[in-house]
Amino acid sequence: QSALTQPASVSGSPGQSITISCTGTSSDVGGYNYVSWYQQHPGKAPKLMIYDVSNRPSGVSNRFSGSKSGNTASLTISGLQAEDEADYYCSSYTSSSTLFVFGTGTKVTVL
Amino acid sequence: QVQLQESGPGLVKPSGTLSLTCAVSGGSISSSNWWSWVRQPPGKGLEWIGEIYHSGSTNYNPSLKSRVTISVDKSKNQFSLKLSSVTAADTAVYYCARRGYDYIWGSYRYYFDYWGQGTLVTVSS
């Protein structure tokens, strides 16, 4: 099972919107609405930001939103803030015996 | 608020066995959740290792299955990871995590809603 494909880095200025893509296959991202997104600051544990493609857990800012089209899921951060600078990972259920697959990770830089 | 805390040796010799424990507080390990281990090599991405239910049922990543054992101790409200025949490639931060459960629909979810802070395990002689 290969990792889901994400861009290595994305950057934006404060207040702007950025979008991170996460590309998989019909066996994972495209086949199920079980895509989740995690934010990870340096030296910290991942934090759940989006689950089931587009749902936000309680306490997560509504500046974070998720969507999916075909085999590609996306995380959009609007009104970019300095505190959003972190690594972001997507994850999906997969029908392979691996059960869970993570993305390659994207470093978000706030200029 | 559920909290997870990993513990175990930070240094393991090559060919040895890595052993970690995850203590769960603020909730019961016998709840309707699966409990996972996820690892992250330095500077790299996340890799799911496997999971356990309080009944003892397990699911493992096929790439590690031959070397991994995950067990649960309900009396101590904790679960454990053993990874045998380790090499330098197993050097990573190891996280324990809880898989979500939807109490309204009564279904297991495919995301991790609570994580431990992680513990670095280095494989070196």
CSV table of C-alpha atoms in Angstrom, one decimal:
chain,number,residue,atom,x,y,z
A,1,GLN,CA,0.0,0.0,0.0
A,2,SER,CA,1.6,3.3,-1.1
A,3,ALA,CA,1.3,6.5,0.8
A,4,LEU,CA,-1.2,9.1,-0.4
A,5,THR,CA,0.4,11.8,-2.5
A,6,GLN,CA,0.6,15.4,-1.1
A,7,PRO,CA,2.6,18.4,-2.2
A,8,ALA,CA,5.8,18.7,-0.1
A,9,SER,CA,5.1,22.3,0.7
A,10,VAL,CA,2.5,25.1,0.4
A,11,SER,CA,2.8,28.7,1.4
A,12,GLY,CA,0.7,31.7,1.7
A,13,SER,CA,0.5,35.2,3.3
A,14,PRO,CA,-1.5,35.9,6.4
A,15,GLY,CA,-5.2,36.3,5.5
A,16,GLN,CA,-4.9,34.3,2.3
A,17,SER,CA,-6.4,30.9,1.6
A,18,ILE,CA,-4.4,27.8,0.7
A,19,THR,CA,-5.4,24.4,-0.4
A,20,ILE,CA,-3.5,21.1,0.2
A,21,SER,CA,-4.3,18.1,-2.1
A,22,CYS,CA,-4.2,14.5,-1.2
A,23,THR,CA,-4.3,12.0,-4.1
A,24,GLY,CA,-5.0,8.3,-3.7
A,25,THR,CA,-6.9,5.6,-5.6
A,26,SER,CA,-10.3,4.1,-5.9
A,27,SER,CA,-9.3,1.7,-3.1
A,28,ASP,CA,-8.9,4.5,-0.6
A,29,VAL,CA,-9.7,8.2,-1.1
A,30,GLY,CA,-11.9,7.7,-4.1
A,31,GLY,CA,-13.8,4.7,-2.8
A,32,TYR,CA,-14.9,5.9,0.7
A,33,ASN,CA,-15.8,9.1,2.6
A,34,TYR,CA,-13.3,8.3,5.3
A,35,VAL,CA,-10.6,10.9,4.6
A,36,SER,CA,-9.2,12.7,7.7
A,37,TRP,CA,-6.7,15.5,8.1
A,38,TYR,CA,-4.1,16.1,10.9
A,39,GLN,CA,-2.1,19.1,11.9
A,40,GLN,CA,1.3,18.5,13.4
A,41,HIS,CA,3.5,21.2,14.9
A,42,PRO,CA,7.2,20.5,15.4
A,43,GLY,CA,7.8,18.1,18.3
A,44,LYS,CA,4.0,17.6,18.9
A,45,ALA,CA,1.5,14.9,18.3
A,46,PRO,CA,-0.8,15.1,15.3
A,47,LYS,CA,-4.2,16.8,15.9
A,48,LEU,CA,-7.4,15.8,14.1
A,49,MET,CA,-8.6,18.7,12.0
A,50,ILE,CA,-11.1,17.1,9.6
A,51,TYR,CA,-12.8,13.7,9.6
A,52,ASP,CA,-15.1,11.9,7.1
A,53,VAL,CA,-13.9,14.3,4.3
A,54,SER,CA,-15.5,17.5,5.5
A,55,ASN,CA,-16.5,17.3,9.2
A,56,ARG,CA,-14.8,19.4,11.8
A,57,PRO,CA,-14.3,18.1,15.4
A,58,SER,CA,-15.5,20.4,18.2
A,59,GLY,CA,-13.0,23.2,18.9
A,60,VAL,CA,-11.4,23.2,15.4
A,61,SER,CA,-11.7,26.6,13.7
A,62,ASN,CA,-14.1,26.9,10.8
A,63,ARG,CA,-11.3,28.3,8.8
A,64,PHE,CA,-10.4,24.7,8.1
A,65,SER,CA,-12.6,22.9,5.5
A,66,GLY,CA,-12.3,19.6,3.6
A,67,SER,CA,-13.7,18.3,0.3
A,68,LYS,CA,-13.2,15.5,-2.1
A,69,SER,CA,-13.5,14.9,-5.9
A,70,GLY,CA,-12.7,11.5,-7.3
A,71,ASN,CA,-9.5,10.2,-6.0
A,72,THR,CA,-8.3,13.5,-4.6
A,73,ALA,CA,-9.2,15.1,-1.3
A,74,SER,CA,-8.4,18.6,-0.3
A,75,LEU,CA,-7.9,20.7,2.8
A,76,THR,CA,-8.5,24.4,2.6
A,77,ILE,CA,-7.3,26.9,5.2
A,78,SER,CA,-8.9,30.3,4.8
A,79,GLY,CA,-7.7,33.5,6.6
A,80,LEU,CA,-4.3,32.0,7.0
A,81,GLN,CA,-2.7,32.8,10.4
A,82,ALA,CA,0.8,32.4,11.8
A,83,GLU,CA,-0.3,29.6,14.1
A,84,ASP,CA,-1.4,27.5,11.0
A,85,GLU,CA,2.3,27.0,10.1
A,86,ALA,CA,2.7,23.3,10.6
A,87,ASP,CA,2.9,19.9,8.8
A,88,TYR,CA,-0.4,18.5,7.6
A,89,TYR,CA,-1.2,14.9,6.9
A,90,CYS,CA,-4.2,13.3,5.2
A,91,SER,CA,-5.3,9.8,6.0
A,92,SER,CA,-7.8,7.4,4.5
A,93,TYR,CA,-9.4,4.0,5.1
A,94,THR,CA,-8.2,1.6,2.5
A,95,SER,CA,-9.8,-1.6,1.4
A,96,SER,CA,-6.4,-3.2,1.3
A,97,SER,CA,-5.3,-5.2,4.3
A,98,THR,CA,-3.4,-2.2,5.5
A,99,LEU,CA,-6.7,-0.6,6.8
A,100,PHE,CA,-5.2,2.9,7.2
A,101,VAL,CA,-2.9,4.9,4.8
A,102,PHE,CA,-1.4,8.3,5.5
A,103,GLY,CA,-0.3,11.0,3.1
A,104,THR,CA,3.3,12.0,2.5
A,105,GLY,CA,2.7,15.2,4.4
A,106,THR,CA,2.7,18.9,3.5
A,107,LYS,CA,4.6,21.7,5.2
A,108,VAL,CA,2.6,24.9,5.4
A,109,THR,CA,4.6,28.1,5.6
A,110,VAL,CA,3.0,31.4,6.5
A,111,LEU,CA,5.0,34.1,4.7
B,1,GLN,CA,-11.1,14.3,28.5
B,2,VAL,CA,-9.3,11.1,27.3
B,3,GLN,CA,-5.5,11.2,27.7
B,4,LEU,CA,-3.0,8.7,26.4
B,5,GLN,CA,0.6,8.4,27.6
B,6,GLU,CA,3.3,6.2,26.1
B,7,SER,CA,6.1,4.7,28.1
B,8,GLY,CA,9.0,2.4,27.5
B,9,PRO,CA,12.8,2.3,26.8
B,10,GLY,CA,14.1,5.0,24.5
B,11,LEU,CA,17.0,2.8,23.3
B,12,VAL,CA,16.8,-0.7,21.9
B,13,LYS,CA,19.6,-2.8,20.5
B,14,PRO,CA,19.5,-4.1,16.9
B,15,SER,CA,17.8,-7.5,16.6
B,16,GLY,CA,16.2,-6.8,20.0
B,17,THR,CA,12.5,-6.3,20.8
B,18,LEU,CA,10.9,-2.8,21.2
B,19,SER,CA,8.3,-2.7,24.0
B,20,LEU,CA,6.0,0.2,24.7
B,21,THR,CA,2.9,0.7,26.8
B,22,CYS,CA,0.1,3.2,26.4
B,23,ALA,CA,-1.8,4.2,29.5
B,24,VAL,CA,-5.3,5.5,29.0
B,25,SER,CA,-6.8,7.9,31.5
B,26,GLY,CA,-10.1,9.9,31.5
B,27,GLY,CA,-11.9,7.0,29.8
B,28,SER,CA,-12.1,3.2,29.7
B,29,ILE,CA,-10.1,1.0,27.4
B,30,SER,CA,-13.2,-1.2,27.3
B,31,SER,CA,-15.2,1.5,25.6
B,32,SER,CA,-16.3,1.1,21.9
B,33,ASN,CA,-13.0,2.2,20.5
B,34,TRP,CA,-10.1,0.5,18.7
B,35,TRP,CA,-6.7,1.5,20.1
B,36,SER,CA,-3.8,2.0,17.6
B,37,TRP,CA,-0.1,2.5,17.4
B,38,VAL,CA,1.3,4.9,14.8
B,39,ARG,CA,5.0,5.7,14.2
B,40,GLN,CA,7.0,8.5,12.5
B,41,PRO,CA,10.7,8.1,11.6
B,42,PRO,CA,12.6,11.3,12.2
B,43,GLY,CA,11.8,13.9,9.5
B,44,LYS,CA,9.4,11.5,7.8
B,45,GLY,CA,5.7,10.8,7.6
B,46,LEU,CA,3.2,8.7,9.6
B,47,GLU,CA,2.8,5.0,9.4
B,48,TRP,CA,0.0,3.0,11.0
B,49,ILE,CA,1.3,-0.1,12.8
B,50,GLY,CA,-1.8,-1.8,14.1
B,51,GLU,CA,-4.7,-1.7,16.5
B,52,ILE,CA,-6.5,-3.7,19.2
B,53,TYR,CA,-10.0,-3.9,20.7
B,54,HIS,CA,-10.7,-4.5,24.3
B,55,SER,CA,-11.8,-8.0,23.4
B,56,GLY,CA,-8.3,-8.7,22.2
B,57,SER,CA,-9.1,-8.6,18.5
B,58,THR,CA,-6.3,-7.1,16.4
B,59,ASN,CA,-5.5,-5.7,13.0
B,60,TYR,CA,-1.9,-5.2,11.8
B,61,ASN,CA,-0.2,-3.4,9.0
B,62,PRO,CA,0.9,-6.3,6.7
B,63,SER,CA,4.3,-4.8,6.2
B,64,LEU,CA,5.0,-5.2,9.9
B,65,LYS,CA,2.7,-8.1,10.8
B,66,SER,CA,5.3,-10.7,11.2
B,67,ARG,CA,7.1,-8.7,13.8
B,68,VAL,CA,4.3,-7.0,15.7
B,69,THR,CA,2.2,-8.0,18.7
B,70,ILE,CA,-0.3,-5.6,20.3
B,71,SER,CA,-2.0,-6.6,23.6
B,72,VAL,CA,-4.4,-5.1,26.0
B,73,ASP,CA,-4.5,-5.1,29.8
B,74,LYS,CA,-8.0,-4.1,30.9
B,75,SER,CA,-7.2,-4.2,34.6
B,76,LYS,CA,-4.6,-1.5,34.1
B,77,ASN,CA,-6.5,0.4,31.4
B,78,GLN,CA,-3.6,0.2,29.0
B,79,PHE,CA,-2.4,-1.5,25.8
B,80,SER,CA,1.1,-2.4,24.6
B,81,LEU,CA,3.2,-2.8,21.5
B,82,LYS,CA,6.0,-5.3,20.9
B,83,LEU,CA,8.1,-5.1,17.7
B,84,SER,CA,10.7,-7.8,17.3
B,85,SER,CA,13.9,-8.1,15.3
B,86,VAL,CA,14.3,-4.3,15.2
B,87,THR,CA,16.8,-2.5,12.9
B,88,ALA,CA,17.8,1.1,12.5
B,89,ALA,CA,14.8,1.5,10.2
B,90,ASP,CA,12.5,1.1,13.2
B,91,THR,CA,13.9,4.3,14.8
B,92,ALA,CA,10.9,6.5,15.2
B,93,VAL,CA,8.6,8.5,17.4
B,94,TYR,CA,5.9,6.0,18.4
B,95,TYR,CA,2.4,7.3,19.1
B,96,CYS,CA,-0.6,5.6,20.6
B,97,ALA,CA,-4.0,6.8,19.4
B,98,ARG,CA,-7.7,6.2,19.8
B,99,ARG,CA,-9.9,5.5,16.8
B,100,GLY,CA,-13.1,7.3,16.8
B,101,TYR,CA,-16.6,5.8,17.4
B,102,ASP,CA,-19.9,7.2,16.5
B,103,TYR,CA,-22.3,6.7,19.5
B,104,ILE,CA,-25.3,8.0,17.5
B,105,TRP,CA,-25.0,5.6,14.7
B,106,GLY,CA,-23.1,2.9,16.6
B,107,SER,CA,-20.3,2.6,14.1
B,108,TYR,CA,-16.5,2.5,14.2
B,109,ARG,CA,-14.9,5.5,12.5
B,110,TYR,CA,-11.8,5.7,10.4
B,111,TYR,CA,-9.9,8.6,12.1
B,112,PHE,CA,-7.9,9.1,15.3
B,113,ASP,CA,-9.4,11.6,17.7
B,114,TYR,CA,-7.0,11.3,20.6
B,115,TRP,CA,-3.2,10.9,20.5
B,116,GLY,CA,-0.4,10.4,23.1
B,117,GLN,CA,2.5,12.9,23.1
B,118,GLY,CA,4.7,10.3,21.4
B,119,THR,CA,8.0,8.7,22.5
B,120,LEU,CA,11.2,8.4,20.6
B,121,VAL,CA,12.7,5.0,20.3
B,122,THR,CA,16.2,4.7,18.9
B,123,VAL,CA,17.6,1.4,17.6
B,124,SER,CA,21.3,1.5,18.1
B,125,SER,CA,24.1,-0.6,19.6
